[in-house]
Coordinates of C-alpha atoms in Angstrom, one line a residue:
M251 CA -7.3 12.1 18.4
L252 CA -5.9 10.1 21.3
L253 CA -2.5 11.7 20.8
W254 CA -4.0 15.2 21.4
L255 CA -5.8 13.9 24.5
T256 CA -2.6 12.3 26.0
Q257 CA -0.6 15.5 25.2
W258 CA -3.2 17.4 27.2
L259 CA -3.1 14.9 30.0
A260 CA 0.7 15.1 30.1
N261 CA 0.3 18.6 31.6
F262 CA -1.0 16.9 34.7
E263 CA 0.7 13.5 34.6
R264 CA 4.2 13.1 33.0
A265 CA 3.6 9.4 32.4
F266 CA 1.4 10.4 29.4
N267 CA 4.5 11.8 27.6
V268 CA 5.2 8.2 26.5
F269 CA 2.5 8.7 23.8
N270 CA 4.7 11.2 22.1
Y271 CA 7.1 8.4 21.1
I272 CA 6.3 7.2 17.6
T273 CA 7.5 3.7 18.4
F274 CA 5.1 3.4 21.3
R275 CA 2.2 4.6 19.2
A276 CA 3.2 2.2 16.4
V277 CA 2.9 -0.7 18.7
L278 CA -0.5 0.5 19.9
A279 CA -1.6 1.1 16.3
T280 CA -0.7 -2.5 15.4
M281 CA -2.6 -3.9 18.3
T282 CA -5.6 -1.6 17.8
A283 CA -6.0 -2.4 14.1
L284 CA -5.5 -6.2 14.8
V285 CA -8.2 -6.2 17.5
I286 CA -10.6 -4.2 15.4
S287 CA -10.2 -6.6 12.4
I288 CA -10.7 -9.7 14.5
L289 CA -13.6 -8.3 16.5
L290 CA -15.5 -6.9 13.5
G291 CA -14.5 -9.6 11.1
P292 CA -17.4 -12.1 11.8
K293 CA -19.9 -9.3 11.7
V294 CA -18.6 -8.0 8.4
I295 CA -18.6 -11.5 6.9
A296 CA -22.1 -12.2 8.1
R297 CA -23.3 -8.9 6.6
L298 CA -21.6 -9.6 3.3
T299 CA -23.1 -13.1 3.3
A300 CA -26.6 -11.7 4.0
M301 CA -26.2 -9.2 1.2
K302 CA -25.2 -12.1 -1.1
I303 CA -22.0 -10.4 -2.1
G304 CA -20.2 -13.5 -3.3
Q305 CA -17.2 -14.0 -5.4
A306 CA -17.6 -15.2 -9.0
V307 CA -15.0 -17.7 -10.1
R308 CA -13.7 -18.2 -13.6
S309 CA -14.6 -21.5 -15.1
D310 CA -11.3 -21.7 -17.0
G311 CA -9.2 -21.3 -13.9
P312 CA -7.9 -24.0 -11.5
Q313 CA -10.6 -26.5 -10.7
S314 CA -9.9 -26.2 -6.9
H315 CA -11.1 -22.6 -7.1
L316 CA -14.6 -23.6 -8.1
S317 CA -15.4 -24.4 -4.5
K318 CA -14.8 -20.7 -3.7
Q319 CA -17.9 -19.7 -5.7
G320 CA -20.1 -17.5 -3.5
T321 CA -17.5 -16.8 -0.8
P322 CA -18.1 -13.3 0.5
T323 CA -15.9 -10.7 -1.2
M324 CA -15.4 -6.9 -0.6
G325 CA -13.8 -7.8 2.7
G326 CA -11.2 -5.2 2.1
A327 CA -13.7 -2.8 3.6
L328 CA -12.8 -4.4 6.9
V329 CA -9.1 -3.6 6.4
L330 CA -9.8 0.0 5.4
L331 CA -12.1 0.5 8.4
S332 CA -9.4 -0.8 10.7
I333 CA -6.7 1.3 9.2
T334 CA -8.8 4.5 9.1
I335 CA -9.9 4.2 12.8
T336 CA -6.5 3.3 14.0
T337 CA -4.8 6.1 12.0
L338 CA -7.3 8.7 13.3
L339 CA -6.8 7.4 16.9
W340 CA -3.0 7.3 17.1
S341 CA -1.6 9.6 14.4
D342 CA -0.7 13.2 14.6
L343 CA -3.6 14.6 12.6
S344 CA -1.7 17.9 12.0
N345 CA 1.0 16.0 10.1
R346 CA 1.1 16.9 6.4
F347 CA 1.6 13.3 5.3
V348 CA -1.1 11.5 7.3
W349 CA -4.1 13.0 5.5
V350 CA -2.7 12.6 2.0
V351 CA -1.9 8.9 2.5
L352 CA -5.2 8.3 4.2
L353 CA -7.2 10.0 1.5
V354 CA -5.3 8.2 -1.3
T355 CA -6.0 4.9 0.4
L356 CA -9.7 5.6 0.9
G357 CA -10.0 7.1 -2.6
F358 CA -8.6 4.0 -4.3
G359 CA -10.7 1.9 -2.0
A360 CA -13.8 3.8 -3.2
I361 CA -12.8 2.9 -6.8
G362 CA -12.5 -0.7 -5.9
W363 CA -15.8 -0.6 -4.0
V364 CA -17.7 0.6 -7.0
D365 CA -16.0 -2.0 -9.2
D366 CA -16.8 -4.8 -6.8
Y367 CA -20.3 -3.6 -6.3
R368 CA -21.1 -3.6 -10.0
K369 CA -19.6 -7.1 -10.4
V370 CA -21.2 -8.9 -7.5
V371 CA -24.4 -6.9 -6.8
R372 CA -25.4 -5.7 -10.2
N373 CA -24.1 -8.9 -11.8
N374 CA -22.0 -7.0 -14.3
P375 CA -19.0 -9.2 -15.1
R376 CA -17.0 -6.2 -16.4
G377 CA -17.5 -4.1 -13.3
M378 CA -16.1 -0.7 -13.8
A379 CA -14.8 -0.2 -17.3
A380 CA -11.0 -0.2 -17.5
R381 CA -10.9 3.3 -18.9
E382 CA -13.2 4.6 -16.2
K383 CA -11.2 2.9 -13.5
L384 CA -7.9 4.2 -14.8
L385 CA -9.4 7.7 -15.1
W386 CA -10.3 7.9 -11.5
Q387 CA -7.0 6.3 -10.4
S388 CA -5.1 8.8 -12.5
L389 CA -7.0 11.7 -11.1
I390 CA -6.3 10.7 -7.5
G391 CA -2.8 9.7 -8.2
L392 CA -2.0 13.0 -10.0
I393 CA -3.4 15.1 -7.2
A394 CA -1.4 13.2 -4.6
A395 CA 1.8 13.2 -6.7
T396 CA 1.5 17.0 -7.1
W397 CA 1.0 17.6 -3.4
L398 CA 3.9 15.3 -2.5
A399 CA 6.2 17.1 -4.9
F400 CA 6.2 20.1 -2.6
A401 CA 5.2 18.4 0.7
V402 CA 8.2 16.0 0.7
P403 CA 11.0 18.5 0.3
A404 CA 9.3 21.1 2.5
P405 CA 10.5 21.1 6.1
S406 CA 7.0 21.8 7.4
T407 CA 3.4 22.3 6.3
A408 CA 3.8 26.0 6.5
T409 CA 6.6 26.0 3.8
I410 CA 4.7 24.0 1.2
W411 CA 2.9 27.0 -0.3
P412 CA 6.1 29.2 -0.4
L413 CA 7.9 26.4 -2.1
F414 CA 5.2 26.0 -4.7
S415 CA 5.1 29.8 -5.2
A416 CA 8.8 30.0 -5.7
W417 CA 8.5 27.3 -8.4
V418 CA 5.8 29.2 -10.2
Q419 CA 7.7 32.4 -10.0
S420 CA 10.8 30.7 -11.5
G421 CA 8.8 30.0 -14.6
L422 CA 8.4 26.3 -13.6
E423 CA 12.2 25.8 -13.9
M424 CA 13.2 25.7 -10.3
N425 CA 14.7 22.4 -9.1
L426 CA 13.4 20.7 -5.9
P427 CA 15.7 20.3 -2.9
A428 CA 18.0 17.3 -3.0
K429 CA 15.8 15.3 -0.6
A430 CA 13.3 14.9 -3.4
D431 CA 15.8 13.2 -5.7
L432 CA 15.4 9.5 -6.8
I433 CA 17.6 7.5 -4.5
V434 CA 19.4 4.5 -5.9
P435 CA 19.7 1.8 -3.2
F436 CA 23.0 0.0 -2.4
F437 CA 25.1 2.9 -3.6
K438 CA 26.5 5.6 -1.5
N439 CA 25.3 9.1 -2.4
V440 CA 23.9 8.0 -5.8
S441 CA 20.7 9.8 -6.6
Y442 CA 19.2 11.6 -9.6
P443 CA 17.4 15.0 -9.5
L444 CA 13.9 14.6 -10.9
G445 CA 12.6 18.2 -11.0
V446 CA 9.0 18.9 -10.3
F447 CA 7.5 17.3 -13.4
G448 CA 9.8 14.3 -13.0
F449 CA 8.8 13.8 -9.4
I450 CA 5.1 14.1 -10.2
A451 CA 5.5 11.6 -13.1
L452 CA 7.4 9.1 -11.0
S453 CA 5.1 9.4 -8.0
F454 CA 2.1 9.0 -10.2
C455 CA 3.4 5.8 -11.7
V456 CA 4.4 4.4 -8.3
I457 CA 1.1 5.0 -6.7
V458 CA -1.1 3.8 -9.6
G459 CA 1.3 1.0 -10.5
A460 CA 1.5 -0.4 -7.0
S461 CA -2.3 -0.2 -6.7
N462 CA -2.9 -2.3 -9.7
A463 CA 0.0 -4.7 -9.0
V464 CA -1.4 -5.7 -5.6
N465 CA -4.9 -6.0 -7.2
L466 CA -3.5 -8.5 -9.8
T467 CA -1.8 -10.5 -7.1
D468 CA -5.0 -10.9 -5.0
G469 CA -6.1 -14.2 -6.5
A470 CA -5.5 -16.8 -3.9
D471 CA -6.2 -17.2 -0.2
G472 CA -3.7 -14.9 1.7
L473 CA -1.5 -14.3 -1.3
A474 CA -1.7 -10.5 -1.4
I475 CA -2.4 -9.6 2.2
M476 CA 0.7 -11.1 3.8
P477 CA 3.2 -9.6 1.4
T478 CA 1.4 -6.3 1.9
V479 CA 2.0 -6.6 5.6
M480 CA 5.6 -7.4 5.2
V481 CA 6.4 -4.7 2.7
G482 CA 4.3 -2.1 4.7
S483 CA 6.2 -3.0 7.9
A484 CA 9.5 -2.6 6.1
L485 CA 8.5 0.8 4.7
G486 CA 7.6 1.8 8.3
L487 CA 11.3 1.2 9.2
F488 CA 12.4 3.4 6.3
A489 CA 10.0 6.1 7.5
Y490 CA 11.4 6.0 11.0
V491 CA 15.0 6.4 9.6
A492 CA 13.9 9.2 7.3
S493 CA 12.2 11.1 10.1
N494 CA 15.1 10.9 12.5
A495 CA 17.9 13.5 11.9
V496 CA 20.6 11.4 13.5
Y497 CA 19.8 8.1 11.9
S498 CA 19.2 9.6 8.4
R499 CA 22.5 11.5 8.5
Y500 CA 24.4 8.4 9.7
L501 CA 22.8 6.1 7.1
L502 CA 23.1 8.8 4.3
F503 CA 19.3 9.1 3.8
P504 CA 17.4 12.3 3.2
H505 CA 16.0 13.7 6.4
I506 CA 12.2 14.2 5.9
P507 CA 10.6 15.8 8.9
G508 CA 7.2 14.5 9.7
A509 CA 7.7 11.2 7.8
G510 CA 7.8 9.4 11.2
E511 CA 4.0 9.4 11.3
M512 CA 4.1 6.9 8.4
V513 CA 5.4 4.4 11.0
V514 CA 2.0 4.6 12.7
F515 CA 0.2 4.3 9.4
C516 CA 2.3 1.3 8.3
S517 CA 1.8 -0.3 11.7
A518 CA -2.0 0.1 11.2
I519 CA -1.6 -1.7 7.8
A520 CA 0.3 -4.5 9.5
G521 CA -2.3 -4.9 12.2
A522 CA -5.3 -4.7 10.0
G523 CA -3.7 -7.1 7.5
L524 CA -2.9 -9.7 10.0
G525 CA -6.4 -9.4 11.4
F526 CA -7.8 -9.9 7.9
L527 CA -5.5 -12.8 7.3
W528 CA -7.2 -14.5 10.3
F529 CA -10.3 -14.9 8.0
N530 CA -8.6 -14.9 4.6
A531 CA -6.2 -17.8 5.3
Y532 CA -6.9 -21.0 3.4
P533 CA -9.7 -21.9 3.2
A534 CA -10.8 -18.2 3.1
K535 CA -14.0 -17.2 4.7
V536 CA -13.8 -13.8 2.9
F537 CA -12.0 -12.3 0.0
M538 CA -10.5 -8.8 -0.1
G539 CA -11.8 -7.7 -3.4
D540 CA -10.7 -4.6 -5.4
V541 CA -11.8 -2.4 -2.5
G542 CA -8.9 -3.7 -0.4
A543 CA -6.3 -4.6 -3.0
L544 CA -6.4 -1.3 -4.9
A545 CA -6.4 0.7 -1.7
L546 CA -3.5 -1.2 0.0
G547 CA -1.4 -1.0 -3.2
A548 CA -1.9 2.7 -3.4
A549 CA -1.0 3.1 0.3
L550 CA 2.3 1.3 -0.2
G551 CA 3.1 3.4 -3.2
T552 CA 2.3 6.6 -1.4
V553 CA 4.4 5.8 1.6
A554 CA 7.3 4.7 -0.6
V555 CA 7.2 8.1 -2.4
I556 CA 7.2 10.0 1.0
V557 CA 10.2 8.1 2.3
R558 CA 12.0 8.3 -1.1
Q559 CA 12.2 4.5 -1.5
E560 CA 10.5 3.9 -4.8
I561 CA 13.2 1.5 -6.1
V562 CA 13.3 -0.4 -2.8
L563 CA 9.5 -0.8 -3.1
F564 CA 10.1 -2.4 -6.5
V565 CA 12.6 -4.8 -4.9
M566 CA 10.6 -5.7 -1.8
G567 CA 7.3 -6.0 -3.8
G568 CA 8.9 -8.4 -6.3
V569 CA 6.0 -10.8 -6.0
F570 CA 3.6 -8.0 -7.0
V571 CA 5.9 -7.0 -9.9
A572 CA 6.2 -10.6 -11.1
E573 CA 2.4 -11.0 -11.1
T574 CA 2.0 -7.8 -13.1
I575 CA 4.7 -8.6 -15.6
S576 CA 3.2 -12.0 -16.2
V577 CA -0.1 -10.4 -17.2
V578 CA 1.6 -7.9 -19.5
L579 CA 3.6 -10.7 -21.1
Q580 CA 0.6 -13.0 -21.5
V581 CA -1.5 -10.3 -23.2
G582 CA 1.3 -9.1 -25.4
Y583 CA 2.3 -12.6 -26.5
F584 CA -1.3 -13.6 -27.1
K585 CA -1.8 -10.7 -29.4
W586 CA 1.6 -11.1 -31.1
S587 CA 1.3 -14.8 -31.7
G588 CA -2.3 -14.8 -32.8
G589 CA -3.8 -16.6 -29.9
K590 CA -1.0 -18.6 -28.2
R591 CA -0.3 -18.4 -24.5
L592 CA 3.0 -17.9 -22.7
F593 CA 1.7 -19.1 -19.4
R594 CA -1.1 -21.6 -18.8
M595 CA -3.0 -18.8 -17.1
A596 CA -2.1 -15.3 -15.9
P597 CA -1.4 -13.9 -13.3
V598 CA 1.4 -16.3 -12.8
H599 CA 0.2 -17.8 -9.5
H600 CA -2.6 -19.5 -11.5
H601 CA 0.0 -20.9 -13.9
F602 CA 1.7 -22.7 -11.0
E603 CA -1.6 -24.0 -9.8
L604 CA -2.5 -25.4 -13.2
K605 CA 1.0 -27.1 -13.2
G606 CA -0.1 -29.0 -10.1
W607 CA 1.0 -26.8 -7.2
H608 CA -1.5 -26.7 -4.4
E609 CA -2.8 -23.2 -3.6
N610 CA -1.2 -23.3 -0.2
Q611 CA 2.2 -24.1 -1.8
V612 CA 1.9 -21.1 -4.1
V613 CA 0.9 -18.8 -1.3
V614 CA 3.5 -19.8 1.2
R615 CA 6.3 -19.8 -1.3
A616 CA 5.2 -16.3 -2.3
W617 CA 5.4 -15.3 1.3
I618 CA 8.9 -16.8 1.6
I619 CA 10.1 -15.0 -1.5
T620 CA 8.6 -11.8 -0.2
M621 CA 10.4 -12.2 3.1
L622 CA 13.7 -12.6 1.3
L623 CA 13.1 -9.6 -0.9
V624 CA 12.1 -7.5 2.1
L625 CA 15.3 -8.5 3.9
A626 CA 17.2 -7.5 0.7
G627 CA 15.4 -4.2 0.7
L628 CA 16.1 -3.6 4.4
S629 CA 19.8 -4.4 3.8
S630 CA 20.0 -1.2 1.7
L631 CA 19.7 0.7 4.9
K632 CA 23.4 -0.1 5.6
L633 CA 24.8 -1.5 2.4
R634 CA 25.4 1.7 0.5

């Protein structure tokens, strides 16, 4: 919205042309989202407290978590509000990627909201049934993946439909342009063509998988939000490179026109996340809940698909991956062994807490690991 206004004002005053620069708008997006989160945070927390939307704590978990009983949850709504307002203010709303990533984020947030509402307001410990949740996640993920299959390789919005029509007319056999291939990081010119169905399947798994991975990680004060900020910021750098014809050609990355607006969106994630961390840092005054975790994970997955960095997301989000794998291994081993446990408790951050690590130690060490993994992912920009 403000971009359109400044573009109009630039007809009268050239100084407003600075708003056309993505980097400038990215800085403003970070600051805007941060200010919104910090200013609205106390009001949101007070409202959640008045509505008695408090977190339920498992009795078989770390004893230190029992004091968290009743702490307001569903605070992820604050993050989504900050991201949405900021994106609408500073993004180019005619961009073909802005709306899909925003709608995916809000769609998964709505799923998390319903799940949290059933748990804490209706006192239903199951919340949304796993099959029902997966159904809605799959529906949104499939629609987004199908749109991106033609939006990513298309040079502009106007060419998406012709590309789709050409694929249909080919009997569903036409391959996508090379920029839609799966890129293998750290290797020069190594990529694998996916085809339309392969692209859709991979994108679906990345979006839904990232959403649930972040959700599983959100179990300690600040544990999920700071890695989300770091990974999101790094993806913003990849988006900037992919959108720039000179940089992408020099660094051997596919040039994806329009992907630069993801820099603004990722900056909004960073600002909103840091603002939320102000209240979510130990001891947390509010928890994110599924409404925030599911949405932020889906947002990261969608951006990674747009900038063609699915494998790099896997690397940088190593903490999310480890948490998810720990749950899979725990459940699988429990069933296979007839009731034995591989970890003291899953996800794995609870395992370390039960071993005697303080919650702050677990969280900060996860941040350090994420920082190292993000740097490793960013090194793939040049190490190819």
